XYZ file of N, CA and C in Angstrom:
513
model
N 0.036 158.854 97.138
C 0.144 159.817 96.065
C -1.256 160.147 95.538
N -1.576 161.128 95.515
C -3.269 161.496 95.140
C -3.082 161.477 93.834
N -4.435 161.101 93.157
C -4.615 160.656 91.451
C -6.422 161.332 91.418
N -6.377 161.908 90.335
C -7.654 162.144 89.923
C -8.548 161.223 88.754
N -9.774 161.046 88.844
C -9.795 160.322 87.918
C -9.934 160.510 86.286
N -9.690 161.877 86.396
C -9.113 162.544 85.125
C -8.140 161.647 84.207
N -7.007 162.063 85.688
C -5.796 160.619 85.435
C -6.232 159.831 85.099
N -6.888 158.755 85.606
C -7.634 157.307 85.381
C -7.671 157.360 84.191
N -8.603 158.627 83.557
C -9.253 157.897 82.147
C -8.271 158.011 81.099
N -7.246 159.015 81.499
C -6.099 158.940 80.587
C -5.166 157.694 80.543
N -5.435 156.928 81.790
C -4.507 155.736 81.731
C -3.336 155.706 82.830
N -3.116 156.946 83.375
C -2.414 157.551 84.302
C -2.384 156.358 85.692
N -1.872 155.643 85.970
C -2.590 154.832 87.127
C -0.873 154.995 87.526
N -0.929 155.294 89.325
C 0.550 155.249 89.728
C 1.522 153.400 90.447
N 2.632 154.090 89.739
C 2.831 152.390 89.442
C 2.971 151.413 90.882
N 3.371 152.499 92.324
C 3.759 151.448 93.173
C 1.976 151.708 94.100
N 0.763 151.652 93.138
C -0.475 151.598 93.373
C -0.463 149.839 93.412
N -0.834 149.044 94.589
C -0.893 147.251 94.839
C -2.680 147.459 94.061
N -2.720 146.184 93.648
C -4.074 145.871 93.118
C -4.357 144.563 94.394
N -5.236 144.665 94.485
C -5.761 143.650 95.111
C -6.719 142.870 94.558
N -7.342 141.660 95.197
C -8.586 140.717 93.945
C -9.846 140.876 95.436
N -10.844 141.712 94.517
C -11.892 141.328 96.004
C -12.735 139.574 95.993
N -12.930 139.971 96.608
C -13.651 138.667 97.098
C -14.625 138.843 96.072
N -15.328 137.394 95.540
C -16.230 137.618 94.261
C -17.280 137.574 94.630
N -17.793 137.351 96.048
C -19.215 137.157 96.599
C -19.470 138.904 96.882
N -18.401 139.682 97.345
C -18.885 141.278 97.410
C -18.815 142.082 96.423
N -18.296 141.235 95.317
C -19.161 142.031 93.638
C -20.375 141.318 93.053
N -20.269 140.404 93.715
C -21.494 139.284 92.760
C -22.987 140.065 93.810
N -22.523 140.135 94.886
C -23.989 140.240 95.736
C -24.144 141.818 95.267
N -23.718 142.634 94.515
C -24.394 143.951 93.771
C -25.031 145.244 94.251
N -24.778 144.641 95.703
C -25.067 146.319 96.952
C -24.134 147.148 97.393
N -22.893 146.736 96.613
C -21.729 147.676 97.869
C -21.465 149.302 97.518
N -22.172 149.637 96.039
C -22.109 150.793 96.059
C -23.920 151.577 96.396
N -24.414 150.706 97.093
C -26.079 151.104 97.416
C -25.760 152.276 98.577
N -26.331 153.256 98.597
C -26.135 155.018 98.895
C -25.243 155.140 98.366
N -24.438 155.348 97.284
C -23.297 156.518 97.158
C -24.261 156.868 96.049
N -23.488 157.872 95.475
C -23.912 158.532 94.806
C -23.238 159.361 93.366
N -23.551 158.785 92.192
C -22.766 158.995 91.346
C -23.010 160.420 90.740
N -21.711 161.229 91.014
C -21.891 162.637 90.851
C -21.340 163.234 89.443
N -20.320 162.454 88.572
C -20.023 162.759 87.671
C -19.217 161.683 87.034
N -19.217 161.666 85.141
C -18.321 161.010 84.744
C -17.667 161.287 83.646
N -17.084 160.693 83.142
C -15.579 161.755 81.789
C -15.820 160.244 80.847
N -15.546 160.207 79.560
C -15.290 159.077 78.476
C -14.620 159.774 77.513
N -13.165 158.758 77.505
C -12.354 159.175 76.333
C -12.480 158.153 75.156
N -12.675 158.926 74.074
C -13.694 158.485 72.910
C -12.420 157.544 72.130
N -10.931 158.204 71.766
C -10.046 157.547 71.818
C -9.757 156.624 72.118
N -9.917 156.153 73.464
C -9.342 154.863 74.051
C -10.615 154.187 74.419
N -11.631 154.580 74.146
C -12.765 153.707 74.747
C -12.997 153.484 76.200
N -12.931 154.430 77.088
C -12.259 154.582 78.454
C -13.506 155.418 79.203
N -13.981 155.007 79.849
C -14.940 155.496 81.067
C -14.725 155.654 82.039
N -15.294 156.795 83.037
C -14.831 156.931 84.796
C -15.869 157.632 85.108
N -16.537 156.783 85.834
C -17.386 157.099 86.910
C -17.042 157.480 88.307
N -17.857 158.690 89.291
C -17.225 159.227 90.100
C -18.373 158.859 90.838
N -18.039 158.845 92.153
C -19.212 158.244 93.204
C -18.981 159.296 94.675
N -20.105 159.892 95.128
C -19.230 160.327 96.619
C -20.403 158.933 97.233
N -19.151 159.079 97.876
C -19.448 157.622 99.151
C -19.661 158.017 100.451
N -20.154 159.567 100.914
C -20.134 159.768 102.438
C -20.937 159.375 102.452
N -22.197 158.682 101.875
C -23.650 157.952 102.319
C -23.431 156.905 102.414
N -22.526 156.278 101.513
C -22.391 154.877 101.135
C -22.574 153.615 102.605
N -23.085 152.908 102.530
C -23.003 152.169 103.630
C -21.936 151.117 103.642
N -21.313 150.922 102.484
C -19.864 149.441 102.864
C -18.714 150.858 103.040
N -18.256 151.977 102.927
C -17.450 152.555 102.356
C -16.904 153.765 104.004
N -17.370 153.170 105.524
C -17.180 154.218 106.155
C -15.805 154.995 106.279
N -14.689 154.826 105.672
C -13.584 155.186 105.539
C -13.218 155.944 104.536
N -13.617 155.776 102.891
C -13.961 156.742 101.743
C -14.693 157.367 101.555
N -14.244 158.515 101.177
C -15.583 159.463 100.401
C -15.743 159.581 98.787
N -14.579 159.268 98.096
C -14.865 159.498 97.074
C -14.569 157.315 96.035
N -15.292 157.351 95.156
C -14.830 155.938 94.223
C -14.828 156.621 92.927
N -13.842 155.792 92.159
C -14.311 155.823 90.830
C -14.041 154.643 90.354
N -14.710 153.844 89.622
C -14.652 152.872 88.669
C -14.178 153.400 87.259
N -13.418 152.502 86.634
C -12.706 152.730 85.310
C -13.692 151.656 84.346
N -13.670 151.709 83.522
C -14.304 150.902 82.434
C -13.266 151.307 81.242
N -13.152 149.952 80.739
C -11.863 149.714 79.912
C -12.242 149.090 78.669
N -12.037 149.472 77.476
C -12.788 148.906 76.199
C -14.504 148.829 76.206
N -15.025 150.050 76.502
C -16.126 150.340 76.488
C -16.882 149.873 75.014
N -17.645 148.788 74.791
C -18.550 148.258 74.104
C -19.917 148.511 73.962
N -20.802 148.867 75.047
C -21.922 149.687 75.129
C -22.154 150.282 76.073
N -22.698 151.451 75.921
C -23.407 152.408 77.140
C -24.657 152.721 76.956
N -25.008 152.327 78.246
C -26.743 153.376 78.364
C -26.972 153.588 79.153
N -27.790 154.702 79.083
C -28.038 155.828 80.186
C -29.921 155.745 79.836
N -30.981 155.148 80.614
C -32.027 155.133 80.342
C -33.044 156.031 81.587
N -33.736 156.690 80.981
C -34.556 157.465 82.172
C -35.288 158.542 81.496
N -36.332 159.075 82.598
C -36.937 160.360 82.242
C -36.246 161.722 82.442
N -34.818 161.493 82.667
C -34.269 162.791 83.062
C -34.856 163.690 84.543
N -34.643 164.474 84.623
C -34.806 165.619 85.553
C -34.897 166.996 85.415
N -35.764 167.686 86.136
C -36.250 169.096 85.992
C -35.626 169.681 86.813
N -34.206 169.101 87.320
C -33.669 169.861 88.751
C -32.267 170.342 87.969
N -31.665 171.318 88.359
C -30.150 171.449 87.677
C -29.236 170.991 88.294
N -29.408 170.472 89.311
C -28.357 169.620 89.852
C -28.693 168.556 90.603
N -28.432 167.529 90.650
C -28.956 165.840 91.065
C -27.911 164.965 90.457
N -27.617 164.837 92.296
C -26.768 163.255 92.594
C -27.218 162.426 92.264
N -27.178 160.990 91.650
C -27.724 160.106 91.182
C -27.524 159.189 92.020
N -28.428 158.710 92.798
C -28.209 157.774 94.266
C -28.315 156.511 93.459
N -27.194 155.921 93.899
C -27.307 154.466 93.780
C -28.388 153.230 94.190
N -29.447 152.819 94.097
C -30.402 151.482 94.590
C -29.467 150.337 94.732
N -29.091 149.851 93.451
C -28.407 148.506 93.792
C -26.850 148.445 92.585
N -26.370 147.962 92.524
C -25.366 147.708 91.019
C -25.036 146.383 91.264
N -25.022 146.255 89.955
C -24.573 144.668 89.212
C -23.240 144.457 88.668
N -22.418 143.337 88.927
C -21.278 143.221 87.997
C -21.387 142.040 87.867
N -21.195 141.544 86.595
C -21.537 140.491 86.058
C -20.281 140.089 85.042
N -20.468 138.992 84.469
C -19.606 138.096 83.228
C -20.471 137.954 81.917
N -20.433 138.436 80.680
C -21.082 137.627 80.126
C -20.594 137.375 77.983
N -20.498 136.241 77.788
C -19.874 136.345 76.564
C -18.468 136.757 76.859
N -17.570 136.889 77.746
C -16.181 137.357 77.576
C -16.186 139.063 77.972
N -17.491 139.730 77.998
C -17.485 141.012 78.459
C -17.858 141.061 79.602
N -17.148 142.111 80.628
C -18.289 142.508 81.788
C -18.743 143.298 81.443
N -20.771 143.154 82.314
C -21.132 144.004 82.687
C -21.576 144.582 83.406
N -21.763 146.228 83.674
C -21.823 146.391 84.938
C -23.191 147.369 84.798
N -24.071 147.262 86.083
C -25.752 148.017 85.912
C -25.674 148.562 87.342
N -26.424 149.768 86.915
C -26.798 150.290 88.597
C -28.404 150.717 88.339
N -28.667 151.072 89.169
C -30.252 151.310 89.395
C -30.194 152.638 90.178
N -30.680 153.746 89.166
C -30.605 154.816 89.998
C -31.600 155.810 90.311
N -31.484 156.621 91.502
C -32.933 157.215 91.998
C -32.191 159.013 91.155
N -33.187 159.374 90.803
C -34.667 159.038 90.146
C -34.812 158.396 89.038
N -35.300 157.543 89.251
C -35.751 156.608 87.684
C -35.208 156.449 86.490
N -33.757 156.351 86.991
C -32.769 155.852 85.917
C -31.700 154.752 85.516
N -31.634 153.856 84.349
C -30.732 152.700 84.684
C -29.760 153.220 83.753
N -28.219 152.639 84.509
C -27.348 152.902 83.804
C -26.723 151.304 83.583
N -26.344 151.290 81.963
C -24.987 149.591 82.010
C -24.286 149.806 81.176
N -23.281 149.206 81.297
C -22.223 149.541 80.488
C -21.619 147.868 80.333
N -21.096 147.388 79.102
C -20.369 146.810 79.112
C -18.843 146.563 78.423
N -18.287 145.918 78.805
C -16.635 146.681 78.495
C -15.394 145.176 79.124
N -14.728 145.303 78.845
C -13.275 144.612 78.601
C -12.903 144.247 80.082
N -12.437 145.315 80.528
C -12.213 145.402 82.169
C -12.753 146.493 83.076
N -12.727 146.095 84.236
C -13.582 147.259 85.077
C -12.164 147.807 86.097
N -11.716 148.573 86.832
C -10.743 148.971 88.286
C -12.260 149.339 88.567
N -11.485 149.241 90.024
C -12.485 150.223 91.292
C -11.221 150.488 92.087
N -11.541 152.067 92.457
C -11.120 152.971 93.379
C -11.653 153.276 94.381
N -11.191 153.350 95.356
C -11.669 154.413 96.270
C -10.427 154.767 97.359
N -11.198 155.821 97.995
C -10.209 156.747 98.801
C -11.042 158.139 99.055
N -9.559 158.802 99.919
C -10.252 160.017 100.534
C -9.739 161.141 99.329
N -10.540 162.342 99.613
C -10.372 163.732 99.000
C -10.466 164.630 100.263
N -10.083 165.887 99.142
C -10.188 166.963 100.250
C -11.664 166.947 100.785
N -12.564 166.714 100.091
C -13.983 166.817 100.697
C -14.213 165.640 101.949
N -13.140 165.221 102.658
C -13.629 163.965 103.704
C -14.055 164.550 104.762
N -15.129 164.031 105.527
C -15.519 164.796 106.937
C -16.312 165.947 106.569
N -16.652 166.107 105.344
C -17.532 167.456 105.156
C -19.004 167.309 104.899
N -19.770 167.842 104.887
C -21.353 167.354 104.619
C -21.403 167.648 103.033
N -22.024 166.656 102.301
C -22.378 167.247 100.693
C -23.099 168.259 100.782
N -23.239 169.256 99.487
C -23.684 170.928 99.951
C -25.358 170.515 99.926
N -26.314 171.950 99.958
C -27.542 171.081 100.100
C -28.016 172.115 98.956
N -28.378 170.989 98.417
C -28.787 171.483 96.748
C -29.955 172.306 96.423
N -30.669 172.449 97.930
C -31.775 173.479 98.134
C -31.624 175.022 98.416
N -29.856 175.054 98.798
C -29.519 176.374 99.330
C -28.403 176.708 98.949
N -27.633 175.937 98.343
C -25.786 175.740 97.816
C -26.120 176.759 96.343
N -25.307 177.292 96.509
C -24.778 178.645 94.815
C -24.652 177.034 93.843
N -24.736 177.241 92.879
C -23.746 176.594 91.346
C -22.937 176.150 91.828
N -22.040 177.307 92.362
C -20.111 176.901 92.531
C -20.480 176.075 93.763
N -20.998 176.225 94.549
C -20.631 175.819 95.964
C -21.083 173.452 96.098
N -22.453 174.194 95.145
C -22.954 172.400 94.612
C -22.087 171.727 93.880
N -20.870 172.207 92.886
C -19.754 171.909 92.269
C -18.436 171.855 92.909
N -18.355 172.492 94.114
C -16.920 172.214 94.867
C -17.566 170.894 95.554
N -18.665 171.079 96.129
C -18.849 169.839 97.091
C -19.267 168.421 96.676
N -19.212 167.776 95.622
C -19.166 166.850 95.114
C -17.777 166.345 94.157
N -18.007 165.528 94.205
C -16.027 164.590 93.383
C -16.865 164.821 92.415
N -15.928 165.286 91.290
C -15.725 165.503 89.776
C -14.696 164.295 89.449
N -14.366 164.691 88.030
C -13.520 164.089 87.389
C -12.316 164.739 87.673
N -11.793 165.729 88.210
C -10.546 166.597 88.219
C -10.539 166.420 89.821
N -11.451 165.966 90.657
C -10.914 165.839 91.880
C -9.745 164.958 92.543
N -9.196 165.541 93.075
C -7.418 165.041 93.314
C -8.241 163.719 95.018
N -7.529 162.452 94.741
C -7.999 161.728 96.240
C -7.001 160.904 96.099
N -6.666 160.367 97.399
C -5.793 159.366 97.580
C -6.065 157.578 97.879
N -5.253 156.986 96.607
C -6.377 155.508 96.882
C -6.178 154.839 98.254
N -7.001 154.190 98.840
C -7.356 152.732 99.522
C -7.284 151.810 99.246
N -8.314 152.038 97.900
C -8.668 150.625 98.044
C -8.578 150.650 96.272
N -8.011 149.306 95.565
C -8.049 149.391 94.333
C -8.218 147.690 93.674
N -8.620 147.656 92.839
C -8.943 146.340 92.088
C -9.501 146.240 91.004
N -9.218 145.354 90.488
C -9.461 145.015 88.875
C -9.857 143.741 88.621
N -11.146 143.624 87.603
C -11.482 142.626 87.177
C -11.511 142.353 85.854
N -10.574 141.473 85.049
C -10.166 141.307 83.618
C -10.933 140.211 83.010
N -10.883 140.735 81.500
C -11.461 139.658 80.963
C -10.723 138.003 80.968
């Protein structure tokens, strides 16, 4: 059943969706989202609710998905640290990400090119992934792609995909 992560942040999660527990050595070791690329994210101020969107056709653990999103659940702090960008449109490539324990919160850090750190910490984390209509397609090239065309070809928050792979880590 395809879910957007629109859905997600509303809470929307479909019920005969299995959770699985990953292995804690392939969240602890903090590379598995190294190449993707976080293209967009939504926070509902209401519920304290975050969703991050990732395309994963670079991704190197992910050759089967193109699109992830991580949920963040009782969002406690966010930051977004960097010099910004002079470009109007830029994927935010992943270097490394962290998920961690600490005090009863997780948190979670990525390291992103160009010269930006993002962490968040929060209650519980899901991870998604799965395919979209964009699977098998090349991301557009941001040197020659229209507005619209750099905006169809990357996962949004309204992009419709079907899960794989899903899991949750609770406080």
């Amino acid at each position: 059943m395809p879910i957007s992560a629109e859905d997600l942040l509303h809470g929307t999660t479909p019920a005969n969706l299995s959770v699985s527990t990953p292995d804690s050595g392939w969240i602890a070791g903090g590379d598995f989202l190294r190449e993707a690329q976080l293209t967009d994210l939504g926070f509902a101020a209401l519920s304290s609710r975050l969703c991050v969107v990732f395309d994963l056709r670079n991704a190197l653990d992910f050759p089967d998905a193109d699109i992830a999103v991580i949920v963040l659940n009782h969002v406690r702090e966010l930051s977004w640290l960097g010099s910004g960008t002079a470009q109007s449109f830029q994927p935010w490539l992943v270097m490394n990400s962290e998920f961690s324990r600490n005090d009863g919160w997780h948190q979670v850090g990525m390291a992103l090119i160009p010269n930006q750190d993002f962490s968040v910490a929060c209650s519980s984390v899901e991870f998604f992934a799965g395919r979209s209509d964009l699977y098998d397609q090349a991301p557009p090239d941001l040197t020659e792609a229209s507005a619209e065309e750099i905006e169809a070809g990357f996962p949004r928050v309204s992009t419709m995909f079907v899960v794989d792979d899903h899991f949750r880590l609770d406080s």
